[in-house]
PDB file of C-alpha atoms and ligand atoms in Angstrom:
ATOM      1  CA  UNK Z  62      25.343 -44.816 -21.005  1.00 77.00           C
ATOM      2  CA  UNK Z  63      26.485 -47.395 -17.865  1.00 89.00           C
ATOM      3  CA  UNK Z  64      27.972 -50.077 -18.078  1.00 94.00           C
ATOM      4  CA  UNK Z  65      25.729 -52.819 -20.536  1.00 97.00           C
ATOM      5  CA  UNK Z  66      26.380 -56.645 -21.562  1.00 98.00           C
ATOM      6  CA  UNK Z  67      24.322 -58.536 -23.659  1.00 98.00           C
ATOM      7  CA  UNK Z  68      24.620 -62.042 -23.675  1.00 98.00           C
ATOM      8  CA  UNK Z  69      22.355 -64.211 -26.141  1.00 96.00           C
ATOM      9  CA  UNK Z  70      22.266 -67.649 -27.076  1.00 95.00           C
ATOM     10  CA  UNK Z  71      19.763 -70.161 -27.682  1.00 92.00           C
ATOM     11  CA  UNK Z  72      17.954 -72.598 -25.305  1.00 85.00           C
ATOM     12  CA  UNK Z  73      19.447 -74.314 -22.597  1.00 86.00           C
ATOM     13  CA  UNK Z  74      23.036 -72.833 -23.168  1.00 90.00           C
ATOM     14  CA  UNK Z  75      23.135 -71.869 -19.916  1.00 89.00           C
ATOM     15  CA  UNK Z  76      22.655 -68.301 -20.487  1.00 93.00           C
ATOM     16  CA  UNK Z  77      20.766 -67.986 -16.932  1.00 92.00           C
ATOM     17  CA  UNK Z  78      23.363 -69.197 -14.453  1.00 93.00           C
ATOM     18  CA  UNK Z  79      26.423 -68.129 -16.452  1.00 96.00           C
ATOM     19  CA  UNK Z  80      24.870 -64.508 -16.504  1.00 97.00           C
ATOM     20  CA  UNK Z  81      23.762 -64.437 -13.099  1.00 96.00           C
ATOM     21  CA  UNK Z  82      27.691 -65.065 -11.867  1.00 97.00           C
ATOM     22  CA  UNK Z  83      29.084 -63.100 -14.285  1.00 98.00           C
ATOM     23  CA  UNK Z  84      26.527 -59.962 -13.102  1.00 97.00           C
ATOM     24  CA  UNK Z  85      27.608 -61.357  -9.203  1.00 96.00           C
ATOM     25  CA  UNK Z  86      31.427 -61.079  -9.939  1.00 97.00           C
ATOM     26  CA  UNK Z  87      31.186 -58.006 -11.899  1.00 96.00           C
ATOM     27  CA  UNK Z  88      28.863 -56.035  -8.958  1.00 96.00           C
ATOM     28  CA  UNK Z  89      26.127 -55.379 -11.484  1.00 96.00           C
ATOM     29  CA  UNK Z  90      22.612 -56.286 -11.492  1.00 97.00           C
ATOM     30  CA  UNK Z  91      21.327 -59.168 -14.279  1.00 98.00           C
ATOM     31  CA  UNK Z  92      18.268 -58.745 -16.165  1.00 98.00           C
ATOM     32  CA  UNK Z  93      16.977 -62.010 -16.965  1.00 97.00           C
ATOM     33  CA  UNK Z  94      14.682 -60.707 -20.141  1.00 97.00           C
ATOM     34  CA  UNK Z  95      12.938 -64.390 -21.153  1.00 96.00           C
ATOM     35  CA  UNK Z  96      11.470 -63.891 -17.770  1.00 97.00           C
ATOM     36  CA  UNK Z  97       9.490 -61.162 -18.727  1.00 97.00           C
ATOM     37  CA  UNK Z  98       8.182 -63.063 -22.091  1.00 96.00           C
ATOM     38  CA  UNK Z  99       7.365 -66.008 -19.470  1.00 97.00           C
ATOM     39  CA  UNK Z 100       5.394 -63.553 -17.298  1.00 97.00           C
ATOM     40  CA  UNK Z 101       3.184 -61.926 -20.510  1.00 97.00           C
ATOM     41  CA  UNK Z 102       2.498 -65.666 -21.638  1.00 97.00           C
ATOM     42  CA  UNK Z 103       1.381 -66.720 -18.000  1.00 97.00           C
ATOM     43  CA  UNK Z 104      -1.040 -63.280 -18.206  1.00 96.00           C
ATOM     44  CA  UNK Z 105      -2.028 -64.592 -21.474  1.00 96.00           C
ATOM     45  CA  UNK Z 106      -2.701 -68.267 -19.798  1.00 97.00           C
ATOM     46  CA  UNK Z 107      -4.319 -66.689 -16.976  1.00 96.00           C
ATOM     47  CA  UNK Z 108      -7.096 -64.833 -19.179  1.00 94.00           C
ATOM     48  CA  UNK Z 109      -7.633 -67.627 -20.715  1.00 96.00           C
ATOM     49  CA  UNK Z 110      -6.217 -66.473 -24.263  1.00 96.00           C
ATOM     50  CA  UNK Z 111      -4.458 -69.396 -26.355  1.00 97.00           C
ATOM     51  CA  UNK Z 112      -0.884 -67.779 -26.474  1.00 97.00           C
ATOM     52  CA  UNK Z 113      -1.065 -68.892 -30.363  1.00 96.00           C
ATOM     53  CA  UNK Z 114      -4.452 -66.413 -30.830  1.00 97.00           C
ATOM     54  CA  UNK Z 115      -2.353 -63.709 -32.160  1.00 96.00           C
ATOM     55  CA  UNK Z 116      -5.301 -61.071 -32.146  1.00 96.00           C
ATOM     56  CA  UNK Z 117      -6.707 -61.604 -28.565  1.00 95.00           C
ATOM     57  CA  UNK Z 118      -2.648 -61.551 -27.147  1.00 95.00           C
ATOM     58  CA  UNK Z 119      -2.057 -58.512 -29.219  1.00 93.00           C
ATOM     59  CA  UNK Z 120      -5.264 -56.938 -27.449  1.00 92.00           C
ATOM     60  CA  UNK Z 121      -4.367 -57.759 -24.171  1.00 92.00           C
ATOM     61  CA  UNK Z 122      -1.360 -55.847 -24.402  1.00 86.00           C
ATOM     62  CA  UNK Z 123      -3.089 -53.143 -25.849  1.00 79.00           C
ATOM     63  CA  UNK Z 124      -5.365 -52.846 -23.111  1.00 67.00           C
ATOM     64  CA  UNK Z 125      -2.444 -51.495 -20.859  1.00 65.00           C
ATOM     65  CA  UNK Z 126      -4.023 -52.979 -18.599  1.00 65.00           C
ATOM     66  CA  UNK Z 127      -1.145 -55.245 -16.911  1.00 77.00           C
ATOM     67  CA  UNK Z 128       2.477 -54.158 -16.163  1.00 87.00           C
ATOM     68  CA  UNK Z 129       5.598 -56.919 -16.590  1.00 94.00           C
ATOM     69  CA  UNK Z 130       8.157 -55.538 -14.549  1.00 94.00           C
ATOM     70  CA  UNK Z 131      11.287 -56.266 -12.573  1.00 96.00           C
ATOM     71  CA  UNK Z 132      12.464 -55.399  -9.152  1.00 95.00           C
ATOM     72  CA  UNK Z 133      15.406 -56.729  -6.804  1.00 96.00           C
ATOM     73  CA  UNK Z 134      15.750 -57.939  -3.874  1.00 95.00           C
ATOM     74  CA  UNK Z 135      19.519 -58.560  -2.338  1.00 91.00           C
ATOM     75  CA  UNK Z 136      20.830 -58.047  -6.074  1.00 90.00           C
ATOM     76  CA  UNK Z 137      17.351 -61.329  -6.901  1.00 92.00           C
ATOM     77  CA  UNK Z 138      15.426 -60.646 -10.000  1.00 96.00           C
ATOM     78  CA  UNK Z 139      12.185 -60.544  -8.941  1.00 97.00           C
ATOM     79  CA  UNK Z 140       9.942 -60.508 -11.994  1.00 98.00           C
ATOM     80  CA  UNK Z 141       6.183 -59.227 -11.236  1.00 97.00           C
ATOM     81  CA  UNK Z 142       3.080 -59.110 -12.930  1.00 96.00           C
ATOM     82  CA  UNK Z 143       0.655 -56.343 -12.382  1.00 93.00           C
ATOM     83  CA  UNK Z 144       2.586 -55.519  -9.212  1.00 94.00           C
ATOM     84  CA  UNK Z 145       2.302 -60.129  -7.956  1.00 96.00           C
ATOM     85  CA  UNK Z 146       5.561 -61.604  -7.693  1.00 98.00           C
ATOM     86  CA  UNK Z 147       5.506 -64.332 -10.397  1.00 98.00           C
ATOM     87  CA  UNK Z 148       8.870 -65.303 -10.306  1.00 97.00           C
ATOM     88  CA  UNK Z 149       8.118 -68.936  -9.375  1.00 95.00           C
ATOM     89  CA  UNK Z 150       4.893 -69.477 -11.549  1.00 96.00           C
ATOM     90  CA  UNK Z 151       7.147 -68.592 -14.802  1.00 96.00           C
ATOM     91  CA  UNK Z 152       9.193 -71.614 -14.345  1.00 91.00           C
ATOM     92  CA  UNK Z 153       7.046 -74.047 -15.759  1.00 88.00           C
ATOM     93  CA  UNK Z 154       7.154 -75.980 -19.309  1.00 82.00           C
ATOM     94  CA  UNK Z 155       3.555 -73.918 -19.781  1.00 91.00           C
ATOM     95  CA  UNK Z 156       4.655 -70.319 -19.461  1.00 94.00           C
ATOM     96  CA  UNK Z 157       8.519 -71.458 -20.803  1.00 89.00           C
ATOM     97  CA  UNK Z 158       5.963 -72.796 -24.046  1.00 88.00           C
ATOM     98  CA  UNK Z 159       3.190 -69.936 -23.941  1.00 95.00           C
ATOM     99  CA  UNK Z 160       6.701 -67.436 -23.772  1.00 94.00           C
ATOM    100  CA  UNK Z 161       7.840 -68.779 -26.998  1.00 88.00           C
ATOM    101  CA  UNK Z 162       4.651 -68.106 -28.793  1.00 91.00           C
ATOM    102  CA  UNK Z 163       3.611 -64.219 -27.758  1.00 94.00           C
ATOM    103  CA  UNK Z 164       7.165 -63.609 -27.838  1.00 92.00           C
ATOM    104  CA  UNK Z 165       6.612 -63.134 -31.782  1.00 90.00           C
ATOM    105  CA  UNK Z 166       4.516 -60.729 -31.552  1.00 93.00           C
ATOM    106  CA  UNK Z 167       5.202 -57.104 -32.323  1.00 92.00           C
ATOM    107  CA  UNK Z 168       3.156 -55.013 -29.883  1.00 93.00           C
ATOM    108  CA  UNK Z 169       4.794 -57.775 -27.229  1.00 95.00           C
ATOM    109  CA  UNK Z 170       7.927 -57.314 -28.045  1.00 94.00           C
ATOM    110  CA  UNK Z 171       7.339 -53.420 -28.719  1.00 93.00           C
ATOM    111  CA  UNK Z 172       6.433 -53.132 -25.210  1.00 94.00           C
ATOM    112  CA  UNK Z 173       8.810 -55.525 -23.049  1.00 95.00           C
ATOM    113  CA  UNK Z 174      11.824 -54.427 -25.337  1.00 96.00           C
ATOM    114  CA  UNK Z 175      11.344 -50.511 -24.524  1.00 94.00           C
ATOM    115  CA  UNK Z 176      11.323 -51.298 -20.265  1.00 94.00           C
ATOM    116  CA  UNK Z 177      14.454 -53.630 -20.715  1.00 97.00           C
ATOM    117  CA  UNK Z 178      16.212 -50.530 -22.462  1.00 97.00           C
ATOM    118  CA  UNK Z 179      14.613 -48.211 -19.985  1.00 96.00           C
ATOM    119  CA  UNK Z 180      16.122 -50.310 -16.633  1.00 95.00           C
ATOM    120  CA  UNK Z 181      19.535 -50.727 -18.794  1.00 96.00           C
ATOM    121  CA  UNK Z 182      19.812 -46.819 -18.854  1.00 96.00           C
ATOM    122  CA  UNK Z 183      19.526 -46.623 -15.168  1.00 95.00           C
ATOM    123  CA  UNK Z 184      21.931 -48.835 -13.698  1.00 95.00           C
ATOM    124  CA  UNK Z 185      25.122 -51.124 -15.082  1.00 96.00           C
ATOM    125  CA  UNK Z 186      23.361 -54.152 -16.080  1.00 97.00           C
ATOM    126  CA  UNK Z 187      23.844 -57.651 -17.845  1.00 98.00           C
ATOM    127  CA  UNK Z 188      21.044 -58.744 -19.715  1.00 98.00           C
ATOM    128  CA  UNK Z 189      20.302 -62.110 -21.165  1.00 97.00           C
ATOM    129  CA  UNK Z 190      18.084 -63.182 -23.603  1.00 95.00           C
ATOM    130  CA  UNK Z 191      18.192 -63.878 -27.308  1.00 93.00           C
ATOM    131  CA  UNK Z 192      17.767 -60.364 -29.120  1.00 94.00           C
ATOM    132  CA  UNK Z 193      19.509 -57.895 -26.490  1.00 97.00           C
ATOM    133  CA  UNK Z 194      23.055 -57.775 -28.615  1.00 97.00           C
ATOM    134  CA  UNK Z 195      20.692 -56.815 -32.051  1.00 95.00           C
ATOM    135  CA  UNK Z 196      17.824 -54.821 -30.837  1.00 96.00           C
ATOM    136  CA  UNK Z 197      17.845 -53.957 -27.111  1.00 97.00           C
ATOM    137  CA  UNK Z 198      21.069 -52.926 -26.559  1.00 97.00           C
ATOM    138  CA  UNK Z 199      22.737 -52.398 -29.844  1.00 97.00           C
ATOM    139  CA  UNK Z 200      25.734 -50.758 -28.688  1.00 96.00           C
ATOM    140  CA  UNK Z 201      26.119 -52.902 -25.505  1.00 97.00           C
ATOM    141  CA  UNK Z 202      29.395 -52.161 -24.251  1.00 97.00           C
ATOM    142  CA  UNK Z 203      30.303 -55.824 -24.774  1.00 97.00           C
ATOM    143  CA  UNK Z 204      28.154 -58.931 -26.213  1.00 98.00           C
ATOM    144  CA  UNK Z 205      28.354 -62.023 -26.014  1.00 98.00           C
ATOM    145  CA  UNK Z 206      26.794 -64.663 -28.203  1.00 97.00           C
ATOM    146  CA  UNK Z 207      26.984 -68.164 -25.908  1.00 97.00           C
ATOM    147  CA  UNK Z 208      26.254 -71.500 -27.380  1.00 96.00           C
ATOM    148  CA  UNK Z 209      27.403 -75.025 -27.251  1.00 96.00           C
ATOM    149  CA  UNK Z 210      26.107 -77.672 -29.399  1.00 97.00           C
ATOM    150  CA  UNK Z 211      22.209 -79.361 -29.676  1.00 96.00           C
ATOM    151  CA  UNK Z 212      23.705 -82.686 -27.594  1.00 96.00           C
ATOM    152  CA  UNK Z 213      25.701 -81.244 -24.856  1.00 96.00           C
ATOM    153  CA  UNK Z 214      22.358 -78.658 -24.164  1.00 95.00           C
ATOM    154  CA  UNK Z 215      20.254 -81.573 -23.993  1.00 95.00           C
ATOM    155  CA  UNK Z 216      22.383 -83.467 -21.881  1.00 95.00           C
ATOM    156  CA  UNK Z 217      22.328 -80.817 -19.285  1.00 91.00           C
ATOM    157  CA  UNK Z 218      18.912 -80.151 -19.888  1.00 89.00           C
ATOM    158  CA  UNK Z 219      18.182 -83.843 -18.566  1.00 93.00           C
ATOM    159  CA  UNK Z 220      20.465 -83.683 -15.636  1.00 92.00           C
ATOM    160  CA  UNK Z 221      18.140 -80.780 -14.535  1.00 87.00           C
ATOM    161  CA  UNK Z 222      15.527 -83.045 -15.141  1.00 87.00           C
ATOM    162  CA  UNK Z 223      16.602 -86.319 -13.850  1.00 93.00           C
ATOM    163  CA  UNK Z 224      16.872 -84.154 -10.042  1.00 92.00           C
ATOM    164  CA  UNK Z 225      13.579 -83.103 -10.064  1.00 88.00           C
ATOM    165  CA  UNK Z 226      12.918 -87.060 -10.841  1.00 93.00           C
ATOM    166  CA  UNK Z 227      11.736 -86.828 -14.431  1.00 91.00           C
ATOM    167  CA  UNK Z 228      12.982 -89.786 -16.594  1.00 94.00           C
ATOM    168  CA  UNK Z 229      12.110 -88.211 -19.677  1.00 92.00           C
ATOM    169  CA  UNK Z 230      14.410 -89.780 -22.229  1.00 95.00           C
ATOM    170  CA  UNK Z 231      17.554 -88.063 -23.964  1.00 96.00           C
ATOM    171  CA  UNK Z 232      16.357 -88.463 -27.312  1.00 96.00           C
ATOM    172  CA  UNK Z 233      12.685 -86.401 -26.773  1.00 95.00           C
ATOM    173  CA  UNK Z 234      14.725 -83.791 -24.709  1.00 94.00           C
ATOM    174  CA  UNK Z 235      16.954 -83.691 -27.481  1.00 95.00           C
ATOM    175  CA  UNK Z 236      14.435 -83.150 -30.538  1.00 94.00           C
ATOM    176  CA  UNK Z 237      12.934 -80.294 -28.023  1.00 90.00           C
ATOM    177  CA  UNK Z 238      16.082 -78.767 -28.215  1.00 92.00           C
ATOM    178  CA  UNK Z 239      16.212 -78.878 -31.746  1.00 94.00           C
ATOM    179  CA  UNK Z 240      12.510 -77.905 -32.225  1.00 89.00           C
ATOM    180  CA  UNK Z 241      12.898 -74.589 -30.080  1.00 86.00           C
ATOM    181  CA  UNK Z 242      15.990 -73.861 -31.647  1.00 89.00           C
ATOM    182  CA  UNK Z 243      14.521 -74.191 -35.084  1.00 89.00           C
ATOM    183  CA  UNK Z 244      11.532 -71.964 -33.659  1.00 82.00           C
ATOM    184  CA  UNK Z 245      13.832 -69.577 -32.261  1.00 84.00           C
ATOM    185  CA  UNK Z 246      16.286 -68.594 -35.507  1.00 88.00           C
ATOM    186  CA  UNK Z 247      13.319 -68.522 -38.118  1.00 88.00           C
ATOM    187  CA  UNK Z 248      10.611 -67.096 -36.165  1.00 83.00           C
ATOM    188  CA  UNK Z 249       9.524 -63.760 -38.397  1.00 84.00           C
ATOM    189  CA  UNK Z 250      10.197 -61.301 -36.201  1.00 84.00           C
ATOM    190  CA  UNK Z 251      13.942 -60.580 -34.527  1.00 84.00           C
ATOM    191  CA  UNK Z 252      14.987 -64.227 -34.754  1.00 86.00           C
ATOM    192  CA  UNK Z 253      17.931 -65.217 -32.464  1.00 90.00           C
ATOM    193  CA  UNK Z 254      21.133 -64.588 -34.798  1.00 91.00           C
ATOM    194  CA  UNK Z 255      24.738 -63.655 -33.299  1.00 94.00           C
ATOM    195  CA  UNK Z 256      25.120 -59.769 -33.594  1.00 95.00           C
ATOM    196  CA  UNK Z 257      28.208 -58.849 -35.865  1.00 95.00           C
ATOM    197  CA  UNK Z 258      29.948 -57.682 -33.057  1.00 96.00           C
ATOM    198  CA  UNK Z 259      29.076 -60.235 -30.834  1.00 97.00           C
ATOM    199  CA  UNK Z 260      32.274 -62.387 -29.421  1.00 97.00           C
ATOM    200  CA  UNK Z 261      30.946 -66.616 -29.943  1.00 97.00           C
ATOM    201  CA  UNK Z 262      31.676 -68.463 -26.720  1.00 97.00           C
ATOM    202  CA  UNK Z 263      30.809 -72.010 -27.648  1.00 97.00           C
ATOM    203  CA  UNK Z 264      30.818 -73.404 -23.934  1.00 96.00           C
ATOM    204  CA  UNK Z 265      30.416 -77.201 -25.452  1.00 96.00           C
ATOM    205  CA  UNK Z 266      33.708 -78.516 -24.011  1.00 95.00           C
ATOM    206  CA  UNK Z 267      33.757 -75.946 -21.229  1.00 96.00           C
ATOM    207  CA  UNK Z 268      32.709 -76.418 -17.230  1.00 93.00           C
ATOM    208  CA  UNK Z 269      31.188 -73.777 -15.313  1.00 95.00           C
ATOM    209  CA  UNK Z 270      34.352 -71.880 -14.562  1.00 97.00           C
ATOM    210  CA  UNK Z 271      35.884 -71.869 -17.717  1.00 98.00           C
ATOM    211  CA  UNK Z 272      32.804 -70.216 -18.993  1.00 97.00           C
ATOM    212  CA  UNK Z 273      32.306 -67.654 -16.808  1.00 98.00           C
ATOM    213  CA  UNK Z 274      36.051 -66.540 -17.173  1.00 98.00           C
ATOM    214  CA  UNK Z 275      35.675 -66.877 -21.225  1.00 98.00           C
ATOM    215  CA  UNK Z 276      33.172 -64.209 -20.685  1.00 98.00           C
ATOM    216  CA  UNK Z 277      34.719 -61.926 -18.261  1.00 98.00           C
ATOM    217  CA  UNK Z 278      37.897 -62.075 -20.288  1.00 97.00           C
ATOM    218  CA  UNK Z 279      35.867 -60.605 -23.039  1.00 97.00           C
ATOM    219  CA  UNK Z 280      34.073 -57.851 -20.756  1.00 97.00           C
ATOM    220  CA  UNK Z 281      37.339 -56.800 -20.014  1.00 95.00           C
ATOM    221  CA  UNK Z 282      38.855 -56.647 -23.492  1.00 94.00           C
ATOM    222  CA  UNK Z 283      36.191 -54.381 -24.219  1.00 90.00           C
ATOM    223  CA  UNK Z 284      35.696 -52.328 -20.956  1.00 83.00           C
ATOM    224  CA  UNK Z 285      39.170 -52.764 -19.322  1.00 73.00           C
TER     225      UNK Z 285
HETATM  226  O1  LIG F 520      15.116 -67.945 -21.947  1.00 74.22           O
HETATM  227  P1  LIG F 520      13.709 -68.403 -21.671  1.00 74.22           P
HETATM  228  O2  LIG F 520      13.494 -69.876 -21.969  1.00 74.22           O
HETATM  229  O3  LIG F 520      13.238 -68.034 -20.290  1.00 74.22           O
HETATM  230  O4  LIG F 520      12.796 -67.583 -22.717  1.00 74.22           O
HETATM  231  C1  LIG F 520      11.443 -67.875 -22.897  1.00 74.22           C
HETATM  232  C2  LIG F 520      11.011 -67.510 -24.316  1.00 74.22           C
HETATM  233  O5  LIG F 520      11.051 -66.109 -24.502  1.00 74.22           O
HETATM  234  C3  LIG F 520      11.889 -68.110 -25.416  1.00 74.22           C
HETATM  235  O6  LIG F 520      11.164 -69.091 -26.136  1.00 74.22           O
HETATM  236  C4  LIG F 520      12.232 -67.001 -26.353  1.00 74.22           C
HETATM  237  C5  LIG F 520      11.612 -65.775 -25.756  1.00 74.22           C
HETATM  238  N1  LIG F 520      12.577 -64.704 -25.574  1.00 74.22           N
HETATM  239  C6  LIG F 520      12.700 -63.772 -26.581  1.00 74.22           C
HETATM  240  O7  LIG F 520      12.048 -63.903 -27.605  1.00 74.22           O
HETATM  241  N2  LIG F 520      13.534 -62.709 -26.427  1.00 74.22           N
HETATM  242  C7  LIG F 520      14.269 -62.567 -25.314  1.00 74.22           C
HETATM  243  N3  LIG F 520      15.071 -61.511 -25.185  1.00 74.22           N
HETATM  244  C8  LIG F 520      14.176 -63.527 -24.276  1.00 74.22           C
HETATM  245  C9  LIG F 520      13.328 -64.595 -24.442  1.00 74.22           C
END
């Protein structure tokens, strides 16, 4: 099997950006899997299916009739539905929202889990998301469970905000946190949990940097 690292972690750890650099410094290609469970919500959105109507989601994806997929372009996840680049249309609060509810499906989760394992047989890759240490990859060469705590997420989660000029305030962004996270570990179906093997980087007091080296320092205890 290539080279595989799994790094979960709940929302708004970071997990993108830390995973993309660590991929970037370690030559490898990063699979950013909530994309995909954006992309099947927006599909979901798009047909005009509440992403909550378990049945009608379920059918969709029984149809076959629409592909989530993942290509790259200069080492750039581009995530595509049915063949249309989607990678901007994911990145709103709707699809991040509609993601979180199809993602507990089975047949959903049956089908997006089984092309994440079949891309991480092809090629070393990193993947991110928040079952990849317990189901996807289960013997990922190394894993990684990254956290840091519900008011240091939240902060960050605002500075994000505050750029793009929204003044929401800290305490809303803050009990969002805490309400996905709460969605997240007791959701029915593979809820986010560290894997047993999993090393716990809790990046709380950490900057960029040290993060990204906390990680790579574990890669290469367990891949040299
Ligand atoms: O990381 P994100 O916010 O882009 O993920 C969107 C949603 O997808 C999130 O609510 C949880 C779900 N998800 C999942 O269930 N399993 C993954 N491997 C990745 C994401």
């Amino acid at each position: 099997m290539p080279l595989t690292i799994a790094i979960d972690g709940p929302v708004g750890a970071g997990k993108s950006t830390i995973s993309d650099e660590v991929a970037k410094r370690l030559g490898i290609l990063h699979l950013d899997t909530g994309a995909m469970y954006r992309a099947f919500g927006l599909y979901a959105l798009e047909k005009g299916v509440d992403p909550m109507d378990e049945e009608n989601v379920c059918s969709l994806c029984a149809e076959g009739s629409v592909q989530v997929d993942v290509r790259y372009e200069d080492g750039k996840q581009i995530t595509l539905l049915g063949g249309r680049d989607v990678s901007g249309l994911i990145r709103t609060q709707e699809a991040g929202s509609a993601a979180s509810a199809v993602s507990r499906y089975v047949p959903v989760r049956a089908m997006l889990v089984r092309r994440q394992q079949e891309m991480a047989m092809e090629q070393p890759m990193l993947l991110d998301g928040r079952d990849i240490g317990t189901v996807v990859l289960p013997n990922a060469t190394a894993k990684i469970f990254l956290t840091a705590s519900p008011e240091v997420r939240a902060r960050r989660r605002m500075l994000q905000l505050r750029e793009k000029g929204d003044q929401t305030p800290f305490e809303e962004i803050l009990r969002e946190v805490n309400a996905r996270d709460l969605q997240d570990t007791t959701r029915k179906l593979t809820p986010l949990r560290q894997a047993e093997d999993a090393v716990l980087v809790d990046a709380s007091d950490m900057d960029f940097e040290e993060t990204v080296q906390a990680i790579l320092a574990v890669v290469e205890a367990k891949h040299g």
